[in-house]
Short mmCIF file of C-alpha atoms and ligand atoms in Angstrom, two decimals:
data_model
loop_
_atom_site.label_atom_id
_atom_site.label_comp_id
_atom_site.label_asym_id
_atom_site.label_seq_id
_atom_site.Cartn_x
_atom_site.Cartn_y
_atom_site.Cartn_z
CA MET A 1 20.65 32.05 -15.57
CA ALA A 2 24.01 32.02 -14.31
CA LYS A 3 25.31 28.56 -13.57
CA VAL A 4 27.34 28.04 -10.31
CA PRO A 5 29.66 25.19 -9.57
CA VAL A 6 28.89 22.76 -6.48
CA GLN A 7 30.76 20.18 -5.18
CA PHE A 8 30.03 17.89 -2.17
CA MET A 9 30.48 14.15 -0.75
CA LEU A 10 27.38 12.23 -1.70
CA ASN A 11 27.19 8.69 0.17
CA GLY A 12 31.17 8.82 0.29
CA SER A 13 31.92 9.87 -3.00
CA GLU A 14 32.83 13.04 -4.56
CA LYS A 15 30.12 14.89 -6.78
CA ALA A 16 30.47 17.93 -8.78
CA GLU A 17 27.87 19.69 -10.78
CA PHE A 18 26.89 23.23 -12.68
CA VAL A 19 23.62 24.19 -11.34
CA GLU A 20 21.64 27.32 -11.84
CA SER A 21 21.93 29.47 -8.99
CA GLY A 22 18.65 28.71 -6.76
CA THR A 23 18.47 25.30 -7.60
CA THR A 24 17.42 23.29 -4.39
CA LEU A 25 19.70 20.45 -2.90
CA LEU A 26 16.57 18.05 -3.79
CA ASN A 27 16.30 19.08 -7.63
CA ALA A 28 20.32 18.96 -7.94
CA LEU A 29 20.48 15.39 -6.42
CA ARG A 30 17.28 14.20 -8.48
CA ASP A 31 17.80 15.76 -11.89
CA LYS A 32 21.59 16.44 -12.00
CA ILE A 33 23.15 13.75 -9.78
CA GLY A 34 20.54 10.98 -10.35
CA ASP A 35 19.99 10.00 -6.82
CA THR A 36 16.31 9.87 -6.77
CA SER A 37 15.91 8.42 -3.44
CA PRO A 38 14.86 11.71 -1.90
CA LYS A 39 11.28 12.42 -2.99
CA GLY A 40 9.56 15.64 -3.57
CA GLY A 41 6.42 15.44 -1.98
CA CYS A 42 5.56 19.23 -1.45
CA HIS A 43 8.61 21.31 -2.24
CA GLN A 44 7.61 23.76 0.44
CA GLY A 45 9.02 22.04 3.77
CA THR A 46 5.84 20.22 5.00
CA CYS A 47 6.16 16.36 4.27
CA GLY A 48 9.55 15.28 4.89
CA ALA A 49 9.76 13.00 1.81
CA CYS A 50 12.89 15.04 0.62
CA SER A 51 14.78 14.47 4.21
CA VAL A 52 18.46 13.99 3.76
CA ILE A 53 21.47 13.94 6.20
CA ILE A 54 23.75 16.96 5.82
CA ASP A 55 26.81 17.05 7.92
CA GLY A 56 24.85 14.77 10.59
CA GLU A 57 22.12 17.08 10.72
CA LEU A 58 18.49 15.95 9.18
CA ARG A 59 17.67 18.49 6.58
CA LEU A 60 14.85 18.99 4.11
CA SER A 61 16.73 19.14 0.89
CA CYS A 62 13.79 21.03 -0.89
CA LEU A 63 14.31 24.01 1.66
CA THR A 64 18.27 23.61 0.95
CA LEU A 65 20.16 25.43 -1.81
CA ALA A 66 22.57 23.32 -3.72
CA GLU A 67 25.21 26.20 -3.58
CA THR A 68 24.98 26.22 0.13
CA CYS A 69 26.13 22.69 0.41
CA ILE A 70 29.56 23.25 -0.78
CA GLY A 71 32.11 20.93 0.86
CA ALA A 72 29.37 19.37 2.70
CA ASP A 73 28.78 15.81 3.68
CA ILE A 74 25.60 14.43 2.37
CA LYS A 75 24.00 11.03 2.85
CA THR A 76 20.80 9.62 1.40
CA THR A 77 18.82 6.63 1.71
CA ALA A 78 20.36 5.34 -1.52
CA GLY A 79 23.79 5.27 0.25
CA LEU A 80 22.81 2.94 3.23
CA ALA A 81 23.01 -0.28 1.60
CA GLU A 82 26.50 -1.70 1.80
CA GLY A 83 27.89 -4.29 -0.70
CA GLY A 84 24.17 -5.42 -1.47
CA VAL A 85 23.27 -5.74 2.23
CA LEU A 86 20.55 -3.64 3.49
CA HIS A 87 21.10 -1.39 6.41
CA PRO A 88 19.26 -2.47 9.69
CA LEU A 89 16.69 0.09 9.17
CA GLN A 90 15.93 -0.90 5.40
CA ARG A 91 15.62 -4.33 6.74
CA ALA A 92 13.32 -3.44 9.54
CA PHE A 93 11.08 -1.36 7.29
CA LEU A 94 10.76 -4.44 5.35
CA ASP A 95 10.13 -6.75 8.05
CA ALA A 96 7.68 -4.64 9.86
CA PHE A 97 5.72 -4.09 6.59
CA ALA A 98 6.28 -0.26 7.24
CA THR A 99 6.12 0.45 3.37
CA GLN A 100 3.54 0.35 1.04
CA CYS A 101 3.57 2.95 -1.82
CA GLY A 102 7.00 3.68 -0.57
CA PHE A 103 6.88 7.49 -1.47
CA CYS A 104 7.67 8.52 2.28
CA THR A 105 10.14 5.67 2.96
CA PRO A 106 13.61 7.46 2.28
CA GLY A 107 12.40 10.37 4.16
CA MET A 108 11.37 8.11 7.48
CA ILE A 109 14.44 6.17 6.87
CA MET A 110 16.56 9.32 6.92
CA ALA A 111 14.80 10.82 10.09
CA ALA A 112 14.94 7.49 11.77
CA LYS A 113 18.70 7.17 11.04
CA VAL A 114 19.47 10.56 12.80
CA LEU A 115 17.46 9.42 15.65
CA LEU A 116 19.13 6.24 16.16
CA ASP A 117 22.91 7.86 15.52
CA ARG A 118 21.99 9.84 18.57
CA THR A 119 19.67 7.59 20.54
CA PRO A 120 20.53 4.20 20.11
CA ASN A 121 17.82 2.96 22.49
CA PRO A 122 14.88 5.28 21.65
CA SER A 123 11.58 5.30 23.66
CA ARG A 124 8.40 5.04 21.41
CA GLU A 125 7.81 8.84 22.53
CA ASP A 126 11.38 9.53 20.77
CA VAL A 127 10.50 7.76 17.68
CA VAL A 128 7.03 9.70 17.19
CA GLU A 129 8.85 13.04 17.87
CA ALA A 130 11.68 12.00 15.51
CA LEU A 131 8.93 11.20 12.62
CA SER A 132 6.61 13.72 13.37
CA GLY A 133 8.03 16.02 10.42
CA ASN A 134 7.20 13.14 8.19
CA ILE A 135 3.77 12.50 6.33
CA CYS A 136 2.67 9.03 5.32
CA ARG A 137 -0.38 8.62 3.51
CA CYS A 138 -0.57 4.79 3.48
CA THR A 139 0.52 3.01 6.64
CA GLY A 140 -1.00 4.66 9.51
CA TYR A 141 2.38 5.43 10.97
CA GLU A 142 2.15 2.35 13.52
CA PRO A 143 4.45 0.27 11.41
CA ILE A 144 7.01 2.67 10.88
CA ILE A 145 7.14 3.31 14.53
CA GLN A 146 7.43 -0.52 15.02
CA ALA A 147 10.16 -0.73 12.41
CA VAL A 148 12.23 1.88 14.16
CA LEU A 149 12.00 0.27 17.33
CA LEU A 150 12.90 -3.05 15.70
CA ALA A 151 15.96 -1.74 14.10
CA ALA A 152 17.22 -0.21 17.43
CA ARG A 153 16.68 -3.52 18.90
CA ALA A 154 18.86 -5.21 16.28
CA ASN A 155 21.37 -2.76 16.65
CA SER A 156 21.71 -3.20 20.20
CA GLN A 157 21.75 -6.94 19.76
CA ASN A 158 24.40 -6.67 17.25
CA ALA A 159 26.48 -4.62 19.51
CA ALA A 160 26.13 -6.75 22.49
CA MET B 1 -17.23 22.56 30.59
CA ALA B 2 -15.87 19.06 30.45
CA ILE B 3 -14.15 16.31 28.55
CA ARG B 4 -16.96 13.83 27.72
CA ARG B 5 -16.16 10.10 26.49
CA GLY B 6 -18.49 8.50 24.08
CA ARG B 7 -18.39 5.34 22.35
CA GLY B 8 -20.00 4.44 18.75
CA VAL B 9 -20.56 1.30 16.77
CA ALA B 10 -20.84 1.26 12.69
CA ALA B 11 -20.99 -1.83 10.37
CA ILE B 12 -20.70 -1.57 6.48
CA ASN B 13 -21.01 -3.65 3.37
CA TYR B 14 -18.71 -2.78 0.87
CA PRO B 15 -18.59 -3.74 -2.93
CA THR B 16 -15.73 -5.22 -4.91
CA GLY B 17 -15.45 -3.63 -8.45
CA MET B 18 -18.04 -1.37 -10.41
CA ASN B 19 -20.18 -1.95 -13.47
CA LEU B 20 -20.32 1.37 -15.56
CA GLY B 21 -20.63 -1.07 -18.93
CA GLY B 22 -19.01 -4.18 -18.12
CA ASP B 23 -16.05 -4.62 -15.71
CA PRO B 24 -13.08 -6.77 -17.25
CA THR B 25 -9.45 -7.53 -16.52
CA GLN B 26 -7.30 -9.88 -18.78
CA ALA B 27 -4.09 -11.21 -18.11
CA LEU B 28 -1.31 -13.28 -20.27
CA VAL B 29 1.17 -15.60 -18.76
CA HIS B 30 4.01 -17.14 -20.61
CA SER B 31 7.20 -19.15 -19.51
CA THR B 32 10.90 -18.21 -20.03
CA PRO B 33 13.22 -20.74 -21.79
CA THR B 34 14.23 -21.54 -18.08
CA GLY B 35 10.70 -22.13 -16.75
CA ASN B 36 9.97 -19.06 -14.78
CA PHE B 37 6.60 -17.48 -15.65
CA MET B 38 5.94 -14.24 -16.76
CA VAL B 39 2.51 -12.65 -15.91
CA THR B 40 1.72 -9.53 -18.16
CA LEU B 41 -0.87 -7.24 -16.72
CA SER B 42 -2.00 -3.59 -17.00
CA SER B 43 -3.32 -3.62 -13.37
CA VAL B 44 -0.82 -1.37 -11.67
CA ASP B 45 0.79 -1.93 -8.32
CA LEU B 46 0.72 1.52 -6.52
CA GLY B 47 1.77 -0.10 -3.09
CA GLN B 48 -1.18 -1.92 -2.39
CA GLY B 49 0.55 -5.38 -3.08
CA MET B 50 -0.73 -6.00 -6.45
CA LYS B 51 2.58 -7.78 -7.67
CA GLN B 52 3.11 -9.83 -4.74
CA ILE B 53 -0.74 -10.94 -4.59
CA MET B 54 -0.45 -11.99 -8.39
CA ALA B 55 2.79 -13.94 -8.05
CA GLN B 56 1.28 -16.00 -5.42
CA ILE B 57 -2.04 -16.75 -7.40
CA CYS B 58 -0.09 -17.52 -10.53
CA ALA B 59 2.64 -19.66 -8.60
CA GLU B 60 -0.30 -21.57 -6.89
CA THR B 61 -2.02 -22.39 -10.06
CA ILE B 62 0.56 -23.45 -11.85
CA GLY B 63 2.38 -25.32 -9.01
CA VAL B 64 5.63 -23.33 -8.98
CA PRO B 65 7.34 -21.55 -5.92
CA THR B 66 6.51 -17.83 -5.88
CA ASP B 67 9.98 -16.61 -6.57
CA ARG B 68 9.47 -18.37 -10.10
CA VAL B 69 7.02 -15.77 -11.18
CA VAL B 70 7.58 -12.29 -12.53
CA ILE B 71 5.04 -9.80 -12.69
CA ASP B 72 5.29 -7.29 -15.58
CA THR B 73 2.59 -4.24 -15.04
CA ALA B 74 5.17 -2.11 -17.29
CA ASP B 75 2.87 -0.48 -19.70
CA THR B 76 -1.22 0.32 -19.76
CA ASP B 77 -0.82 1.00 -23.45
CA THR B 78 0.45 -2.49 -24.68
CA GLY B 79 -0.56 -4.91 -21.94
CA PRO B 80 -3.60 -6.94 -21.67
CA HIS B 81 -6.62 -4.87 -20.90
CA CYS B 82 -7.45 -3.86 -17.25
CA MET B 83 -10.08 -1.42 -16.21
CA GLY B 84 -7.78 -0.20 -13.41
CA THR B 85 -6.90 -0.63 -9.87
CA PHE B 86 -9.73 1.07 -8.12
CA ALA B 87 -12.81 -0.01 -6.29
CA SER B 88 -11.15 -2.68 -4.56
CA ARG B 89 -10.98 -4.62 -7.69
CA GLY B 90 -7.69 -5.46 -8.31
CA THR B 91 -7.26 -8.79 -6.47
CA HIS B 92 -10.49 -10.04 -7.46
CA ARG B 93 -10.71 -9.04 -10.98
CA ALA B 94 -6.89 -9.44 -11.88
CA GLY B 95 -6.43 -12.42 -9.79
CA ASN B 96 -9.35 -14.43 -11.51
CA ALA B 97 -7.75 -13.42 -14.65
CA VAL B 98 -4.38 -14.80 -13.76
CA ILE B 99 -5.78 -18.08 -12.68
CA GLN B 100 -7.49 -18.57 -15.81
CA ALA B 101 -4.26 -17.75 -17.78
CA ALA B 102 -2.27 -19.95 -15.45
CA LYS B 103 -4.51 -22.88 -15.80
CA GLU B 104 -3.98 -22.85 -19.56
CA ALA B 105 -0.08 -22.47 -19.39
CA ARG B 106 -0.12 -25.52 -16.80
CA GLN B 107 -2.05 -27.47 -19.20
CA VAL B 108 0.59 -27.02 -21.77
CA MET B 109 3.38 -27.33 -19.45
CA LEU B 110 1.79 -30.96 -18.54
CA GLU B 111 1.63 -31.56 -22.08
CA VAL B 112 5.17 -31.07 -22.76
CA ALA B 113 6.30 -32.80 -19.55
CA ALA B 114 4.17 -35.75 -20.61
CA GLU B 115 5.96 -36.00 -24.20
CA GLU B 116 9.26 -35.84 -22.43
CA LEU B 117 8.28 -38.84 -19.65
CA GLU B 118 6.53 -40.72 -22.08
CA VAL B 119 3.11 -40.54 -20.03
CA ASN B 120 -0.31 -39.10 -20.13
CA ALA B 121 -0.71 -35.48 -19.23
CA SER B 122 -3.57 -36.38 -16.96
CA ASP B 123 -1.22 -38.58 -14.81
CA LEU B 124 1.03 -35.91 -13.73
CA GLU B 125 1.31 -33.57 -10.89
CA THR B 126 3.51 -30.61 -9.64
CA ASP B 127 5.35 -31.11 -6.43
CA GLY B 128 5.42 -26.97 -5.86
CA GLN B 129 9.31 -27.21 -5.85
CA GLY B 130 9.80 -26.83 -9.68
CA ASN B 131 9.15 -30.43 -10.74
CA ILE B 132 6.46 -32.40 -12.53
CA GLN B 133 6.01 -35.99 -11.33
CA VAL B 134 3.83 -38.88 -12.15
CA LYS B 135 1.05 -39.34 -9.44
CA GLY B 136 1.76 -42.28 -7.52
CA ALA B 137 5.37 -42.48 -8.82
CA PRO B 138 7.27 -39.44 -7.88
CA GLN B 139 10.66 -41.07 -8.86
CA LYS B 140 9.43 -40.60 -12.41
CA SER B 141 9.97 -36.88 -12.51
CA ILE B 142 11.20 -33.90 -14.89
CA SER B 143 11.96 -30.20 -13.59
CA ILE B 144 10.06 -27.51 -15.05
CA PHE B 145 13.42 -25.80 -16.09
CA ASP B 146 13.75 -28.92 -18.41
CA VAL B 147 10.35 -28.84 -19.49
CA ALA B 148 10.74 -25.15 -20.63
CA LEU B 149 14.00 -25.90 -22.53
CA SER B 150 12.28 -28.96 -24.34
CA ALA B 151 9.25 -26.78 -25.19
CA HIS B 152 11.39 -23.80 -26.59
CA PHE B 153 14.11 -25.68 -28.19
CA LYS B 154 12.70 -29.35 -29.08
CA ARG B 155 9.05 -29.08 -29.16
CA GLY B 156 8.21 -25.74 -30.66
CA ARG B 157 5.48 -25.10 -28.03
CA SER B 158 4.55 -21.93 -26.16
CA ILE B 159 3.75 -22.72 -22.48
CA SER B 160 1.62 -19.74 -22.26
CA GLY B 161 -2.13 -18.92 -21.22
CA ARG B 162 -4.73 -16.13 -21.73
CA GLY B 163 -7.03 -14.97 -18.89
CA MET B 164 -10.25 -13.12 -18.88
CA PHE B 165 -12.22 -12.36 -16.35
CA LEU B 166 -15.42 -10.28 -16.75
CA ILE B 167 -18.48 -8.99 -14.88
CA PRO B 168 -20.65 -8.19 -17.68
CA ARG B 169 -22.89 -5.15 -17.42
CA SER B 170 -26.01 -5.11 -15.49
CA TYR B 171 -29.12 -3.20 -16.63
CA PRO B 172 -31.76 -2.34 -14.12
CA GLU B 173 -34.79 -4.30 -14.41
CA LYS B 174 -37.71 -2.46 -15.95
CA GLU B 175 -40.28 -3.03 -13.35
CA THR B 176 -38.17 -2.75 -10.14
CA GLY B 177 -35.11 -0.71 -11.04
CA ALA B 178 -33.15 -3.41 -9.62
CA MET B 179 -29.86 -4.13 -10.65
CA LYS B 180 -25.98 -5.49 -9.64
CA PRO B 181 -23.89 -2.86 -9.81
CA SER B 182 -21.08 -4.85 -8.12
CA THR B 183 -20.23 -8.11 -6.79
CA CYS B 184 -18.76 -9.87 -3.71
CA TYR B 185 -19.46 -7.59 -0.86
CA ALA B 186 -16.73 -7.53 2.11
CA HIS B 187 -18.05 -6.52 5.61
CA ALA B 188 -16.79 -4.41 8.41
CA CYS B 189 -17.38 -3.25 11.75
CA THR B 190 -15.93 -0.64 14.09
CA VAL B 191 -16.15 0.29 17.60
CA ALA B 192 -14.67 3.83 18.26
CA GLU B 193 -13.99 5.48 21.63
CA VAL B 194 -13.69 9.13 21.73
CA GLU B 195 -13.17 11.93 24.17
CA VAL B 196 -15.04 15.21 23.00
CA ASP B 197 -13.97 18.67 24.63
CA ASP B 198 -17.39 20.46 24.76
CA GLU B 199 -15.47 23.78 25.45
CA THR B 200 -13.18 23.65 22.52
CA GLY B 201 -14.89 21.01 20.23
CA GLU B 202 -11.91 19.04 19.89
CA VAL B 203 -12.11 15.31 19.20
CA THR B 204 -9.73 12.85 20.51
CA VAL B 205 -10.03 9.08 19.30
CA LEU B 206 -8.66 6.88 22.04
CA ALA B 207 -9.36 3.62 20.63
CA VAL B 208 -10.77 1.76 17.49
CA LYS B 209 -11.82 -1.61 17.21
CA ASN B 210 -12.30 -3.07 13.76
CA VAL B 211 -13.55 -6.33 12.58
CA PHE B 212 -13.01 -7.14 8.87
CA GLU B 213 -14.55 -9.75 6.95
CA ILE B 214 -12.53 -10.03 3.68
CA GLY B 215 -13.14 -13.51 1.98
CA ARG B 216 -9.82 -15.34 2.34
CA ALA B 217 -6.44 -13.18 3.24
CA LEU B 218 -4.26 -14.29 0.44
CA ASN B 219 -1.17 -12.67 2.18
CA PRO B 220 -2.22 -12.07 5.99
CA LYS B 221 0.76 -9.74 6.57
CA MET B 222 -0.11 -7.35 3.57
CA VAL B 223 -3.64 -7.84 4.49
CA GLU B 224 -3.10 -6.57 7.99
CA GLN B 225 -0.96 -3.59 6.72
CA GLN B 226 -3.81 -2.35 4.46
CA LEU B 227 -6.39 -2.54 7.34
CA VAL B 228 -3.87 -0.87 9.74
CA GLY B 229 -3.45 1.93 7.22
CA GLY B 230 -7.04 2.29 6.37
CA SER B 231 -8.16 2.49 9.72
CA TRP B 232 -6.19 5.22 10.56
CA MET B 233 -7.36 6.86 7.06
CA GLY B 234 -10.73 6.39 8.23
CA ILE B 235 -10.12 8.38 11.53
CA SER B 236 -8.27 10.98 9.13
CA HIS B 237 -11.48 11.49 6.87
CA ALA B 238 -13.81 11.47 9.84
CA LEU B 239 -12.12 14.37 11.78
CA TYR B 240 -9.66 16.01 9.54
CA GLU B 241 -9.42 15.89 5.97
CA THR B 242 -11.32 17.99 3.37
CA THR B 243 -10.45 20.15 0.37
CA GLU B 244 -13.75 22.09 0.70
CA PRO B 245 -14.44 22.76 4.46
CA TYR B 246 -17.46 24.99 3.49
CA TYR B 247 -18.95 22.91 0.61
CA PRO B 248 -20.80 23.85 -1.56
CA ASN B 249 -18.67 27.04 -1.19
CA ARG B 250 -15.41 26.00 -2.13
CA ASP B 251 -13.42 28.87 -0.45
CA HIS B 252 -11.07 28.21 2.57
CA GLY B 253 -9.91 24.84 1.16
CA GLY B 254 -6.53 23.73 2.29
CA THR B 255 -3.71 24.33 -0.34
CA ASP B 256 -0.90 22.32 1.40
CA PHE B 257 -0.03 20.20 4.23
CA ASN B 258 -0.20 22.92 6.82
CA GLN B 259 -3.89 23.37 6.01
CA TYR B 260 -4.98 20.04 4.77
CA LEU B 261 -4.56 18.13 7.98
CA MET B 262 -4.20 14.59 8.94
CA PRO B 263 -3.41 12.59 12.17
CA GLY B 264 0.36 12.53 12.46
CA PRO B 265 2.41 9.74 14.42
CA GLY B 266 1.67 11.61 17.70
CA ASP B 267 -2.20 11.23 17.17
CA LEU B 268 -2.61 7.55 16.81
CA ALA B 269 -5.63 6.07 18.32
CA LYS B 270 -4.98 2.55 19.97
CA THR B 271 -6.11 0.33 17.03
CA GLU B 272 -7.05 -3.14 17.21
CA ILE B 273 -7.61 -5.36 13.86
CA ILE B 274 -9.57 -8.79 13.64
CA VAL B 275 -9.77 -10.20 10.26
CA LEU B 276 -12.80 -12.77 9.65
CA GLU B 277 -12.11 -15.12 6.81
CA ARG B 278 -14.97 -16.28 5.17
CA PRO B 279 -13.93 -17.38 1.39
CA SER B 280 -16.14 -15.75 -1.28
CA ALA B 281 -17.40 -17.97 -3.71
CA ASP B 282 -16.23 -16.16 -6.99
CA GLY B 283 -13.16 -14.72 -5.52
CA PRO B 284 -9.60 -16.10 -6.64
CA PHE B 285 -8.99 -18.60 -3.77
CA GLY B 286 -11.77 -17.09 -2.05
CA ALA B 287 -10.47 -13.45 -1.84
CA LYS B 288 -12.51 -10.31 -1.85
CA GLY B 289 -11.26 -6.84 -2.37
CA PRO B 290 -10.26 -5.17 1.45
CA GLY B 291 -8.60 -1.89 -0.06
CA GLU B 292 -11.07 0.76 0.46
CA MET B 293 -13.76 -0.70 2.45
CA CYS B 294 -11.11 -0.68 5.49
CA ALA B 295 -11.32 3.01 5.83
CA ASN B 296 -15.01 3.32 5.88
CA PRO B 297 -16.63 2.19 9.06
CA GLN B 298 -14.48 4.53 11.39
CA ILE B 299 -16.17 7.61 9.80
CA PRO B 300 -19.83 6.61 11.31
CA ALA B 301 -18.38 5.01 14.31
CA VAL B 302 -16.64 8.28 15.45
CA ALA B 303 -19.87 10.30 14.27
CA ASN B 304 -21.84 7.87 16.67
CA ALA B 305 -19.16 8.07 19.38
CA VAL B 306 -19.37 12.16 19.18
CA PHE B 307 -23.32 11.86 19.59
CA ASP B 308 -22.69 9.55 22.50
CA ALA B 309 -20.33 11.93 24.09
CA VAL B 310 -22.03 15.20 23.76
CA GLY B 311 -25.59 14.67 22.30
CA VAL B 312 -25.06 16.15 19.03
CA ARG B 313 -25.41 14.84 15.42
CA VAL B 314 -22.65 16.06 13.05
CA ASP B 315 -23.74 14.70 9.57
CA THR B 316 -21.17 16.72 7.66
CA LEU B 317 -17.46 15.35 7.28
CA PRO B 318 -15.07 16.34 8.48
CA ILE B 319 -16.42 16.59 12.24
CA THR B 320 -14.21 19.51 12.97
CA PRO B 321 -14.36 21.40 16.03
CA GLU B 322 -16.24 24.42 14.70
CA ARG B 323 -19.03 21.98 13.37
CA ILE B 324 -19.33 20.37 16.89
CA LEU B 325 -19.22 23.76 18.96
CA ARG B 326 -22.07 25.08 16.23
CA ALA B 327 -24.26 21.97 16.98
CA LEU B 328 -23.73 22.31 20.83
CA LYS B 329 -24.77 25.92 20.33
CA ALA B 330 -27.67 25.21 18.65
CA GLN B 331 -28.77 22.58 20.94
CA ALA B 332 -28.37 24.84 23.83
CA ALA B 333 -30.63 27.25 22.17
CA GLY B 334 -33.15 24.52 21.86
S1 FES C 401 9.71 18.02 -0.33
FE1 FES C 401 10.59 18.71 1.27
S2 FES C 401 9.27 18.65 2.79
FE2 FES C 401 8.21 18.20 1.32
S1 FES C 402 4.16 4.02 2.55
FE1 FES C 402 2.87 5.46 0.99
S2 FES C 402 3.18 7.48 1.95
FE2 FES C 402 4.14 6.19 3.23
#
């Protein structure tokens, strides 16, 4: 099949690749570029494990074609830590024991990041709503909800 | 037609491990030249916390801080044999094997330290901070770092140990058929409160209160994490999950997450967890296996709560609106 060039920003650095036309962003990120933080749970838009942020919006990378991302600004969980210091959301997921097998975690963190970027002091209902497209087998969700609320509190303390 | 409330209770015993011809797990422990300890296992961590717990068990036994222990579960082909992480057996079986291996390694470590300090090994103790000292005279001490260096480069010793834990195969007694298929039972009890809409058959679990007796909680936060997730999973099994909704007819099974349903973050019951610690006689530091049993008592508790609410016994899982409505219809028909 014909290959198409794609080029975009990934976590602040420029990436360029040839992919087969029709390749999903998820597969391009994982298999071509080597960012395995987005996970393929269902490849059909029902689990949220593949969530990434494209131009500030939460997107399912399994339903996004790589060739539609040309020139886009893409963020994944792998790009969150800065200089070895975990992002407040990552820290909060650890502190709240909100991850077990970890398969859902990068998607959960992406969904939570878009929420906190827009709503720095979310209510519990806001958090539930933001996570409702993401499935977790292990935690029972409550620890994840608590982690997001914890990260929001930590952020507002740092800002104060 | 009304929303009806009900409350149900259920208690369970749950075994640790199983016995299909003997239930073994083996472990190897050795020190690096700088006095860190490697534990080699084929018991795999799939998120339940195996690596953390084995590091704690090894560290406690050898007498070093937990961050001095590295767990290697890289390869089930080449590692020491383990039956596997299932049947809630990981902490119990692998933990006992790690204790045995770590004890042997500790003994060699003390022997090397004794040669360095020119004392008897039996007069030595660890301080838990990475040093070995003479009992009653802690000023006479040597770091485990130096002991490991000495073992490797001077004395030609391997600070290592072999661990083996086996529950032998149990055969049924000829006369009675009695046998011991498993060991070390954990216990749990759940009280579930539900609302049932007798027009739609829909069940809302308002609250679950769970008490778990799990031996000793070796890492209380991780135990809590398992129990909270397990309680959610139990409710999910009670009301939602199945691949074969009309079993034994296999038609209409869910094929994706749109059809195979589970409660999401908006459907959570108010969940309470109480842990009772009754250290088990044969568990590593008294632990039992809390892994699977924590998702069990919610199921009969929810079934009993549904009965309390609307007076029908649904004895096939999951307890779907369809099953409740059919049962209510049958009940009305007398
Ligand atoms: S892999 Fe994209 S939503 Fe499941
Ligand atoms: S931590 Fe395992 S799926 Fe969420």
